[in-house]
mmCIF file of C-alpha atoms and ligand atoms in Angstrom:
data_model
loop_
_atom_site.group_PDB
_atom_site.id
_atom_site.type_symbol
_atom_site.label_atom_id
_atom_site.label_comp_id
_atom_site.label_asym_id
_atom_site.label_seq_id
_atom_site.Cartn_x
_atom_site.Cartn_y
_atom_site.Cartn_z
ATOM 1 C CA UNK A 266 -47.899 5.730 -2.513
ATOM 2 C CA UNK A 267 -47.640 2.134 -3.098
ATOM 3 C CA UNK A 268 -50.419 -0.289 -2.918
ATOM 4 C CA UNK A 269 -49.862 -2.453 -0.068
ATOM 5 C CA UNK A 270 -47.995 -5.693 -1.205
ATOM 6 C CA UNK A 271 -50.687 -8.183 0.375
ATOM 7 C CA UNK A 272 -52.944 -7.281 -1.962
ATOM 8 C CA UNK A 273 -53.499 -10.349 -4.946
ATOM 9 C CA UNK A 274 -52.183 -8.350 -8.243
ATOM 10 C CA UNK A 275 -49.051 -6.374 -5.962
ATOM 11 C CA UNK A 276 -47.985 -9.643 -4.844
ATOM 12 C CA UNK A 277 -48.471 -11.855 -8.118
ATOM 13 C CA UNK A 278 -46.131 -8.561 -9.621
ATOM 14 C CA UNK A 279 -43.512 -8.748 -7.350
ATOM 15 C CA UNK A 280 -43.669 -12.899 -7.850
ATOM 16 C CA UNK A 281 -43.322 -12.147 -11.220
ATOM 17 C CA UNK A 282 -40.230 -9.780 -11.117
ATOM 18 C CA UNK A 283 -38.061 -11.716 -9.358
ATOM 19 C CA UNK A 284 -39.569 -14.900 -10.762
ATOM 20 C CA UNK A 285 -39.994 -16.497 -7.677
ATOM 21 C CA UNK A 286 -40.545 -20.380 -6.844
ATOM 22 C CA UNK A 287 -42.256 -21.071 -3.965
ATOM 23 C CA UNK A 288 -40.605 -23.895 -1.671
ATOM 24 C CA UNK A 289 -43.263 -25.787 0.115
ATOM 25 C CA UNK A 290 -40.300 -27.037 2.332
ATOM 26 C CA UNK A 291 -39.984 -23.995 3.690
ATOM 27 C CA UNK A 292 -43.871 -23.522 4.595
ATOM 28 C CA UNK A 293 -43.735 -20.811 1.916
ATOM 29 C CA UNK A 294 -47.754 -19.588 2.000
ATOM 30 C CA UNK A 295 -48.209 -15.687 1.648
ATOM 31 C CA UNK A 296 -50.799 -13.750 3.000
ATOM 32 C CA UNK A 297 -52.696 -11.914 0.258
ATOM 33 C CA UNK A 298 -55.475 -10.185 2.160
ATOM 34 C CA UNK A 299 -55.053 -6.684 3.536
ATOM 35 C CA UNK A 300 -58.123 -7.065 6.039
ATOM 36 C CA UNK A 301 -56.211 -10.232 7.563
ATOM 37 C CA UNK A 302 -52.717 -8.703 8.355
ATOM 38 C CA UNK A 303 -54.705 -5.582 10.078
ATOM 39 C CA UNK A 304 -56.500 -7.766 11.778
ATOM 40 C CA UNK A 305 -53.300 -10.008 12.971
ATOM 41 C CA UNK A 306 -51.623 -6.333 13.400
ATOM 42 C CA UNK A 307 -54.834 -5.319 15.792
ATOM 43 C CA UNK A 308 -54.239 -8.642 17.918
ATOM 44 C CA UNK A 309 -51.009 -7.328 19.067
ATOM 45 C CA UNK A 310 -51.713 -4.173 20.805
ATOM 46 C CA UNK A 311 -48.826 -2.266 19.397
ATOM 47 C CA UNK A 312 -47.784 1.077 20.045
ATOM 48 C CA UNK A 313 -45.365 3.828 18.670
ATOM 49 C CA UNK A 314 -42.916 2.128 21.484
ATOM 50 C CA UNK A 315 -43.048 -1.134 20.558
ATOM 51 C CA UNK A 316 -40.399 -3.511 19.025
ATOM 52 C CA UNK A 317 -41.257 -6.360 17.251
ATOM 53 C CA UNK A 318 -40.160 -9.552 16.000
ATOM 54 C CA UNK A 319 -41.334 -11.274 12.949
ATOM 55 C CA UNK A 320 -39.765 -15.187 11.543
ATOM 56 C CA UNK A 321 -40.419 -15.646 7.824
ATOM 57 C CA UNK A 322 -40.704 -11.995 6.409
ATOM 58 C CA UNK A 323 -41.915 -14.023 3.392
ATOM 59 C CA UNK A 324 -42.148 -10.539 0.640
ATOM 60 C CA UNK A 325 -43.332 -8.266 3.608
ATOM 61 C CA UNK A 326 -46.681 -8.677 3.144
ATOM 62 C CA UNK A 327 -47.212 -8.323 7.204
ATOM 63 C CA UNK A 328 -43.669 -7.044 7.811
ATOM 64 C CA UNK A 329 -45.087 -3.281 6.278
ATOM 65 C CA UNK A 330 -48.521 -3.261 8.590
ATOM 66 C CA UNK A 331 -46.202 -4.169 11.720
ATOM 67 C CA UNK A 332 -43.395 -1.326 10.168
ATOM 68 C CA UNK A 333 -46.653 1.419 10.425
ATOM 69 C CA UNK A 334 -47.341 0.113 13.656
ATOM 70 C CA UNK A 335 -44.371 -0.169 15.618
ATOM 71 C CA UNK A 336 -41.043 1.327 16.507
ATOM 72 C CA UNK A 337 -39.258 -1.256 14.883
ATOM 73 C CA UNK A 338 -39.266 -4.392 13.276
ATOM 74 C CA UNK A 339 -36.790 -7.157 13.611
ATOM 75 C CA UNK A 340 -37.510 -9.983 10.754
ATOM 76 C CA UNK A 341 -35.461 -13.388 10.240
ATOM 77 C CA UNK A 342 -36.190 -14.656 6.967
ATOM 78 C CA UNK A 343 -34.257 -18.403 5.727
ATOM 79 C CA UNK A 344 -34.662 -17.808 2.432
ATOM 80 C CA UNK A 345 -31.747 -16.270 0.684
ATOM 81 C CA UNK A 346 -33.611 -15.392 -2.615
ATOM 82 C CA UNK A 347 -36.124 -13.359 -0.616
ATOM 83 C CA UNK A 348 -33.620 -10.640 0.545
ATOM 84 C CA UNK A 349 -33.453 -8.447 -2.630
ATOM 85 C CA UNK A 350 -37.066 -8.894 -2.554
ATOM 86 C CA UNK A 351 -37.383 -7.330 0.298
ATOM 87 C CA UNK A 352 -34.719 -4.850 0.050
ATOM 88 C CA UNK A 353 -37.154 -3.565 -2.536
ATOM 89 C CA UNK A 354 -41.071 -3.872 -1.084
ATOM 90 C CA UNK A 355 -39.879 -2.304 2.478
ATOM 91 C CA UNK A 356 -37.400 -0.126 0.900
ATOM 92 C CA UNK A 357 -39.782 2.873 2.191
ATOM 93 C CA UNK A 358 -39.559 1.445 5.781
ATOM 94 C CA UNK A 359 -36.420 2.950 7.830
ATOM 95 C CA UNK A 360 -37.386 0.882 10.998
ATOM 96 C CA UNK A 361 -37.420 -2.825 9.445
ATOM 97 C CA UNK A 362 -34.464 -4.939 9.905
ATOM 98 C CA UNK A 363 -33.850 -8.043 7.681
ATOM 99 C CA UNK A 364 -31.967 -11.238 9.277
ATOM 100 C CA UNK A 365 -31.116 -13.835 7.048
ATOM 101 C CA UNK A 366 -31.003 -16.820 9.060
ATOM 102 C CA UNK A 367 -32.931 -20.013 10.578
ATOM 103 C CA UNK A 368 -34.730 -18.422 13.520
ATOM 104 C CA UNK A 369 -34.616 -21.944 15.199
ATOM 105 C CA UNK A 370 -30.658 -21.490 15.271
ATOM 106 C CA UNK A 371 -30.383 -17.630 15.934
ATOM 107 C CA UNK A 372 -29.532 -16.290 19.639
ATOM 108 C CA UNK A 373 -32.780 -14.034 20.458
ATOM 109 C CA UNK A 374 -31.481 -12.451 23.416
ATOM 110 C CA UNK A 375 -28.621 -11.230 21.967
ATOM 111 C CA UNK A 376 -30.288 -9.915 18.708
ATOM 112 C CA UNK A 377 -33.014 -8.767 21.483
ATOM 113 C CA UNK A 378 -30.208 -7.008 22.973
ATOM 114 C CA UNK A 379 -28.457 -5.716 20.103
ATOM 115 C CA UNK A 380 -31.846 -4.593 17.880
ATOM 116 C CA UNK A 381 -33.897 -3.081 20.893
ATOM 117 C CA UNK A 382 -31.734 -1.675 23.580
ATOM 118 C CA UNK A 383 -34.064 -0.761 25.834
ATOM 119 C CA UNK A 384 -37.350 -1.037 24.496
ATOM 120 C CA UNK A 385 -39.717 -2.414 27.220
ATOM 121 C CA UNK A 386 -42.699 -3.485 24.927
ATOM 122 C CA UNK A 387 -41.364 -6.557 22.840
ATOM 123 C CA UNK A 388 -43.747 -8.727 20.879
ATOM 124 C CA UNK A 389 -43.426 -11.521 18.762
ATOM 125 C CA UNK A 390 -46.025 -11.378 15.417
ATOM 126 C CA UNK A 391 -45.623 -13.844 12.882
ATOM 127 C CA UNK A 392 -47.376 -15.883 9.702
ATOM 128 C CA UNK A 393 -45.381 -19.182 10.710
ATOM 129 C CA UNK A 394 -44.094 -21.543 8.145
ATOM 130 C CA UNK A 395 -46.096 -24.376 9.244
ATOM 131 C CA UNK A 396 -43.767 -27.301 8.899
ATOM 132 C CA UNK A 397 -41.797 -26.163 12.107
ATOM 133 C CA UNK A 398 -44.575 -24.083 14.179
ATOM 134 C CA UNK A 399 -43.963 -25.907 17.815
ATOM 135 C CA UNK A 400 -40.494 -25.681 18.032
ATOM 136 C CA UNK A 401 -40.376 -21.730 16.948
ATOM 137 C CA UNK A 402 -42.855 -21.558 19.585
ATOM 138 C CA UNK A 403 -41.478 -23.521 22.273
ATOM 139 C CA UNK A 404 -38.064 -21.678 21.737
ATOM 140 C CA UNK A 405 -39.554 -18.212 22.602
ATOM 141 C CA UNK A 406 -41.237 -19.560 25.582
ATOM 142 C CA UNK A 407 -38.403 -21.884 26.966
ATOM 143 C CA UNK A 408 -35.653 -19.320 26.414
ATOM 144 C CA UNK A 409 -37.353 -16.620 29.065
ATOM 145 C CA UNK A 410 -36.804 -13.647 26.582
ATOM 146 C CA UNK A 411 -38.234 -10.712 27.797
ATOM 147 C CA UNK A 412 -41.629 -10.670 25.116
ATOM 148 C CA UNK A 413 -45.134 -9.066 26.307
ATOM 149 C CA UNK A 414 -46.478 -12.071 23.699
ATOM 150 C CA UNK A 415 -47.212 -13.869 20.378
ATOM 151 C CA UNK A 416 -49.569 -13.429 17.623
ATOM 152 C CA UNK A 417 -48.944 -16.171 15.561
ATOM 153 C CA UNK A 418 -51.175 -17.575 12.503
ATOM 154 C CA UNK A 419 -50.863 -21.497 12.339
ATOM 155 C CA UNK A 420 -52.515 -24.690 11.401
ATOM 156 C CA UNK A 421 -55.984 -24.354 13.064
ATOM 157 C CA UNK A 422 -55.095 -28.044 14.228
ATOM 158 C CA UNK A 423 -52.315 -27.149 16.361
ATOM 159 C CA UNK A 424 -53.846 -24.033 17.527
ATOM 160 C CA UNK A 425 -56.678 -26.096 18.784
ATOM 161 C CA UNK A 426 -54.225 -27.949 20.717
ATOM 162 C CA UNK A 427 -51.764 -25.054 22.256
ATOM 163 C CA UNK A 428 -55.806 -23.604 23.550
ATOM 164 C CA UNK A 429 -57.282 -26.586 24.472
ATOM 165 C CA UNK A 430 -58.796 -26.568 27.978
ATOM 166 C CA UNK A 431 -58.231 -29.745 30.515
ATOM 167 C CA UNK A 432 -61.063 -32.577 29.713
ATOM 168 C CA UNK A 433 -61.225 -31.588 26.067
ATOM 169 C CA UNK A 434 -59.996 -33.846 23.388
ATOM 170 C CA UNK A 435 -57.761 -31.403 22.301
ATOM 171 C CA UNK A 436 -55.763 -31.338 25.412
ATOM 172 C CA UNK A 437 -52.804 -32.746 26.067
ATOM 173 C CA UNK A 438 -48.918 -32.251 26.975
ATOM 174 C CA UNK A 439 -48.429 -29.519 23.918
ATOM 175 C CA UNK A 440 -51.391 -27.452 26.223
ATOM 176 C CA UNK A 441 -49.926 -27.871 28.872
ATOM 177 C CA UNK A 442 -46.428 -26.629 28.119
ATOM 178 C CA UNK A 443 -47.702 -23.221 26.425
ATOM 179 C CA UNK A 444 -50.586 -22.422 29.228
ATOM 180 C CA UNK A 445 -47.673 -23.246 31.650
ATOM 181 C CA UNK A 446 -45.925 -20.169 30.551
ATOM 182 C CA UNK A 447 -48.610 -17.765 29.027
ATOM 183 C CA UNK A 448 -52.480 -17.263 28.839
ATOM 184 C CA UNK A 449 -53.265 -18.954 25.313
ATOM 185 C CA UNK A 450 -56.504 -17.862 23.467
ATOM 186 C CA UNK A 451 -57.538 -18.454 19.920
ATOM 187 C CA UNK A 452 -58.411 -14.845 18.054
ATOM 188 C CA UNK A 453 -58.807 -15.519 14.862
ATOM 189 C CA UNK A 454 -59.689 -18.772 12.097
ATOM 190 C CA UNK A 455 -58.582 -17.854 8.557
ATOM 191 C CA UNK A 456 -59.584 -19.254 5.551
ATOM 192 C CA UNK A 457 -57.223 -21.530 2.823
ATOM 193 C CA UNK A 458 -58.396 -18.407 0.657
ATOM 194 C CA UNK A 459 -56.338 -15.917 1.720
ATOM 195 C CA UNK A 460 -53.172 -17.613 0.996
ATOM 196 C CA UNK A 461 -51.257 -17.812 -2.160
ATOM 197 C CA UNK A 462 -50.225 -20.957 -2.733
ATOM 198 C CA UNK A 463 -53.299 -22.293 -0.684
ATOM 199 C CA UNK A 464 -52.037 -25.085 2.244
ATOM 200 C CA UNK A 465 -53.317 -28.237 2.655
ATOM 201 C CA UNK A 466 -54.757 -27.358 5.989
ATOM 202 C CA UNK A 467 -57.246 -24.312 7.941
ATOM 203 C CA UNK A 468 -55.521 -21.557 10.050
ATOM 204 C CA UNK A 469 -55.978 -19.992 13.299
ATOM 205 C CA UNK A 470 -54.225 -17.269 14.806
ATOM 206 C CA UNK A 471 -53.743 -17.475 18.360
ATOM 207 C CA UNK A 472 -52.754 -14.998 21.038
ATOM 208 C CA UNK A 473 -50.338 -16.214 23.646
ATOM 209 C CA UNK A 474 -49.578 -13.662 26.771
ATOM 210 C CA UNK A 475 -46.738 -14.183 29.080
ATOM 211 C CA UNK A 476 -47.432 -14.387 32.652
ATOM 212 C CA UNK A 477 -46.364 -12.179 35.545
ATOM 213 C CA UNK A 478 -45.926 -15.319 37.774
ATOM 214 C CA UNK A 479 -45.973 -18.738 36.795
ATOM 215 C CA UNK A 480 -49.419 -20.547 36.374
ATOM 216 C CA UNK A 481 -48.067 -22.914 39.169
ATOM 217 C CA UNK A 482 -45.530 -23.284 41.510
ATOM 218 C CA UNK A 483 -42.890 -25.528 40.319
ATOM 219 C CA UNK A 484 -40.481 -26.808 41.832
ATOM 220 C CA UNK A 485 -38.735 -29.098 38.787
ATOM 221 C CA UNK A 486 -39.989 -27.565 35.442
ATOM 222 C CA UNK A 487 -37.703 -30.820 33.359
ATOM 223 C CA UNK A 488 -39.897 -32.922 35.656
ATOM 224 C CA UNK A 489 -43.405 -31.672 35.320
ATOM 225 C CA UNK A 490 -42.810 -32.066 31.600
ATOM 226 C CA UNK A 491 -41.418 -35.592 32.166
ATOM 227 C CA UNK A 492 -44.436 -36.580 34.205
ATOM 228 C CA UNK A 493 -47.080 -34.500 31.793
ATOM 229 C CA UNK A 494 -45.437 -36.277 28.698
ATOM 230 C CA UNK A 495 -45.384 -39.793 30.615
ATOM 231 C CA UNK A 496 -49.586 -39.278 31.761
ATOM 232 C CA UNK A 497 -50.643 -38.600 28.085
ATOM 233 C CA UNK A 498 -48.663 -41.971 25.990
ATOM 234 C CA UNK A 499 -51.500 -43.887 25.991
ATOM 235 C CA UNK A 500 -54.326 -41.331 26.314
ATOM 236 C CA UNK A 501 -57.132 -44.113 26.938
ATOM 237 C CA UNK A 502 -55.317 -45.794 30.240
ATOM 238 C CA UNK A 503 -55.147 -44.239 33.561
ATOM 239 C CA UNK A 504 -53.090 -42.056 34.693
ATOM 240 C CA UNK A 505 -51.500 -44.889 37.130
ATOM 241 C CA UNK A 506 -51.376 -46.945 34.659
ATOM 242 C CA UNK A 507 -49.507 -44.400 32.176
ATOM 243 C CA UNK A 508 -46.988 -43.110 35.063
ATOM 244 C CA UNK A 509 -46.117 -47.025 36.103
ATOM 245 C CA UNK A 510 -45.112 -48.127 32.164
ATOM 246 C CA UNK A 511 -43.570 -44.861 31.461
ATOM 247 C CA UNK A 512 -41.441 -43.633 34.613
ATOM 248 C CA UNK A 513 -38.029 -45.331 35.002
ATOM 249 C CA UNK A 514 -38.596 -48.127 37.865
ATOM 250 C CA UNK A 515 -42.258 -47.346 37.612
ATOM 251 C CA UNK A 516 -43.389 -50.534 37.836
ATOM 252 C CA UNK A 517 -41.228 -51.657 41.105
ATOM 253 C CA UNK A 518 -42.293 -47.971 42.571
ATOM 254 C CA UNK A 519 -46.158 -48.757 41.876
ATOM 255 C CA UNK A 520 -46.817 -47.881 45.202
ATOM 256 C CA UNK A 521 -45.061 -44.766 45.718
ATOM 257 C CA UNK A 522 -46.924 -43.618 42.618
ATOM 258 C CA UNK A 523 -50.230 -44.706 43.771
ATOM 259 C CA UNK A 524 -49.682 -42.888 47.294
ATOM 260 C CA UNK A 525 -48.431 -39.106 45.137
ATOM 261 C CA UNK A 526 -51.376 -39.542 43.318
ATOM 262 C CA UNK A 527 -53.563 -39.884 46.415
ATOM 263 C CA UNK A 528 -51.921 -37.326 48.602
ATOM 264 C CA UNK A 529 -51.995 -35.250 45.432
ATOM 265 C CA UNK A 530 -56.361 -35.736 45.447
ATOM 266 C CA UNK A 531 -56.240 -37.708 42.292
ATOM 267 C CA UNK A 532 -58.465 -40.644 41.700
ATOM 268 C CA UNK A 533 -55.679 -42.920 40.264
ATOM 269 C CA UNK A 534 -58.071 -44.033 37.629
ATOM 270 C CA UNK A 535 -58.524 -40.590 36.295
ATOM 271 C CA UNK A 536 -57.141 -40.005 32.923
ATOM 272 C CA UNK A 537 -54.730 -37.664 32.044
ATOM 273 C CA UNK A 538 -56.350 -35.403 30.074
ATOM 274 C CA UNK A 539 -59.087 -34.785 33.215
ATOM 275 C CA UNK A 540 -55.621 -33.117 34.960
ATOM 276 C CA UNK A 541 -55.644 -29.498 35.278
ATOM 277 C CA UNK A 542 -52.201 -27.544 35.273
ATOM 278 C CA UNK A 543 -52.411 -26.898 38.609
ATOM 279 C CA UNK A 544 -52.750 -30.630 39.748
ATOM 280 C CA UNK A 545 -49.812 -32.007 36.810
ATOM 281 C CA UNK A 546 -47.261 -29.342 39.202
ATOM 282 C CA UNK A 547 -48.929 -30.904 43.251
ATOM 283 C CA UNK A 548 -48.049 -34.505 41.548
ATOM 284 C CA UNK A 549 -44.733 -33.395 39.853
ATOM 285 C CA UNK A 550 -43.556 -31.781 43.169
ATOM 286 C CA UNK A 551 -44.790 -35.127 45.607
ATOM 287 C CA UNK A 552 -43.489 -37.234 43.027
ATOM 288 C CA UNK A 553 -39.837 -35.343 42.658
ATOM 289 C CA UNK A 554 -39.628 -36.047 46.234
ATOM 290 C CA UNK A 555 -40.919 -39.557 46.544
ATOM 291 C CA UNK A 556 -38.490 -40.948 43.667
HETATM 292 N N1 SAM B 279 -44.914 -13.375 6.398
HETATM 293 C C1 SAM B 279 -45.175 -13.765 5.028
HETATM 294 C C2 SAM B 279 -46.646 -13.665 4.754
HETATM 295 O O1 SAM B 279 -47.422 -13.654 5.721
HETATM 296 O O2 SAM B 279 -47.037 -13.621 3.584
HETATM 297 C C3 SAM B 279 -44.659 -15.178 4.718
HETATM 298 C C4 SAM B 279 -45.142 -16.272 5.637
HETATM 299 S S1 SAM B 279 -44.731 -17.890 5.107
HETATM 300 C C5 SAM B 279 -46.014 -18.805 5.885
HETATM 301 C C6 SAM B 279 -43.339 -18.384 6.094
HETATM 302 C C7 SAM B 279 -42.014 -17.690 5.821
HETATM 303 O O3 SAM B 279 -41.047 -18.203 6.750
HETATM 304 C C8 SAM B 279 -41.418 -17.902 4.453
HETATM 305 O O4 SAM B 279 -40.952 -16.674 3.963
HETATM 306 C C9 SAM B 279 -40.224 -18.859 4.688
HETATM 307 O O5 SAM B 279 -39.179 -18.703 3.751
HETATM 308 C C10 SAM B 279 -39.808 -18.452 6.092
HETATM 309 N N2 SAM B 279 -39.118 -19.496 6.889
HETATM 310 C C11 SAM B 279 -39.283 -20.834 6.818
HETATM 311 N N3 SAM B 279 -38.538 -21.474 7.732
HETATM 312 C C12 SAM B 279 -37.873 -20.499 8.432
HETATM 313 C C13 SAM B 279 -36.936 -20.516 9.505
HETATM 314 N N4 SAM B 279 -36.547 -21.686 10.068
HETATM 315 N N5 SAM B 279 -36.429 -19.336 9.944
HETATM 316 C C14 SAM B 279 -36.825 -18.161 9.375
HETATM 317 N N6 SAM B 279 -37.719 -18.090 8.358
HETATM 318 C C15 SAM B 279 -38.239 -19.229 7.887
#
């Protein structure tokens, strides 16, 4: 039996072999602790009858812990000079299934189709290449595929951010759009240490489960975003004073905006970051109809 490939002298061997260059473009940082990937693995509650998707395969360091886990495992790796790589490490795994492409660009429902059939328990576990974390993750949740969750590792930075609760410094618009869509909680932080090369910056891994019914009811889901994205540009003014300079017409329609916010319950000179979900969606929906 083969020693797993996270481990430091399995991975520097493979490295070796195919004498591979890491591309820091590409957010290329491998996991080289065992005890991490279980732990990741753990996070995501997988069973026998689950399918799951993985971006950035990297050498299969957590690709093989989610292979023993899971029914099967659908991975989209960028890299072309990673694929006989990992034709070799998982070459013992008959449930892994490689995808070489940009998993920004690839159609997930159909591959979702295709690749699972029928499979009801669909999660999405990844080590993200850091340089393009929020749009992987605002693709899964704005294209309504039909995923359980994420376990993602990420920069501790933006973690904080995607968990932050309302009044903390942390929150803000990026909050707001992934708590919109699932219950967000931080699991894990993860040392620079268990990376090969190291990044710049500390991780987190975060666990992000879809909800049954929204967080809110919405009745313009372009607009709440619009009017989130418009109360946090200046994040020391008001939230009057944010929604006036930054709606179109705002500052003719002063008024109207002052009266949403009051028939909404919020103190115009409240800032944006004091707003809970719940009241961003009562101001959107008075506001959509006001305009
Ligand atoms: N999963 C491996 C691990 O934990 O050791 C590697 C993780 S590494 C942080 C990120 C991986 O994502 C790299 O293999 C990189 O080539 C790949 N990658 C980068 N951008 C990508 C993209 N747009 N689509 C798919 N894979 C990508």
């Amino acid at each position: 039996m083969n020693k797993d490939i996270a481990t430091p002298n399995r991975t520097r061997a493979i490295l070796e072999k195919y004498g591979f260059s890491f591309k820091k473009s590409l957010g290329q940082n491998f996991l080289i602790d065992t005890n991490v990937l279980r732990r990741i693995v753990d996070h995501a509650e997988l069973t026998e009858e689950s399918g799951v998707i993985e971006i950035g395969p990297g050498i299969g360091a957590l690709t093989e812990h989610l292979a023993k886990s899971a029914n099967k495992v659908v991975s989209f790796e960028i890299d072309q000079r990673l694929l006989p790589v990992l034709q070799e490490t998982l070459s013992i795994y008959d449930n892994v299934k490689i995808i070489h492409s940009d998993f920004l660009k690839a159609n997930i429902e159909l591959v979702i189709q295709e690749e699972f059939g029928e499979m009801k328990d669909l999660m999405v576990v990844a080590n993200l290449p850091y340089y393009v974390t929020t749009p992987i993750i605002m693709k899964l949740l704005t294209e309504q595929i039909p995923i359980r969750g994420i376990v993602v590792m990420l920069q501790k930075e933006v973690a904080d951010r995607m968990t932050a609760a309302a009044g903390t410094k942390d929150y803000g618009s990026l909050s707001i759009a992934v708590q919109y869509y699932t219950k967000a909680e931080k699991v894990m932080t993860v040392p620079k240490t268990v990376f090969v090369p190291q990044p710049n910056v500390d991780s987190a891994v975060i666990r992000l489960t879809r909800r049954d019914d929204p967080v809110v009811n919405v009745e313009n889901e372009d607009h709440l975003f619009t009017i989130v994205r418009a109360s946090f540009a200046q994040r020391r003014k008001t939230i009057l004073n944010n929604l006036v300079n930054q709606l179109p017409n705002g500052k003719q329609k002063k008024e109207v905006i002052e009266e949403a916010l009051k028939s909404a319950n919020i103190d115009p000179k409240r800032r944006g970051e004091t707003l809970a979900i719940e009241e961003f969606a009562l101001l959107s929906n008075i506001l959509l109809e006001l305009f």
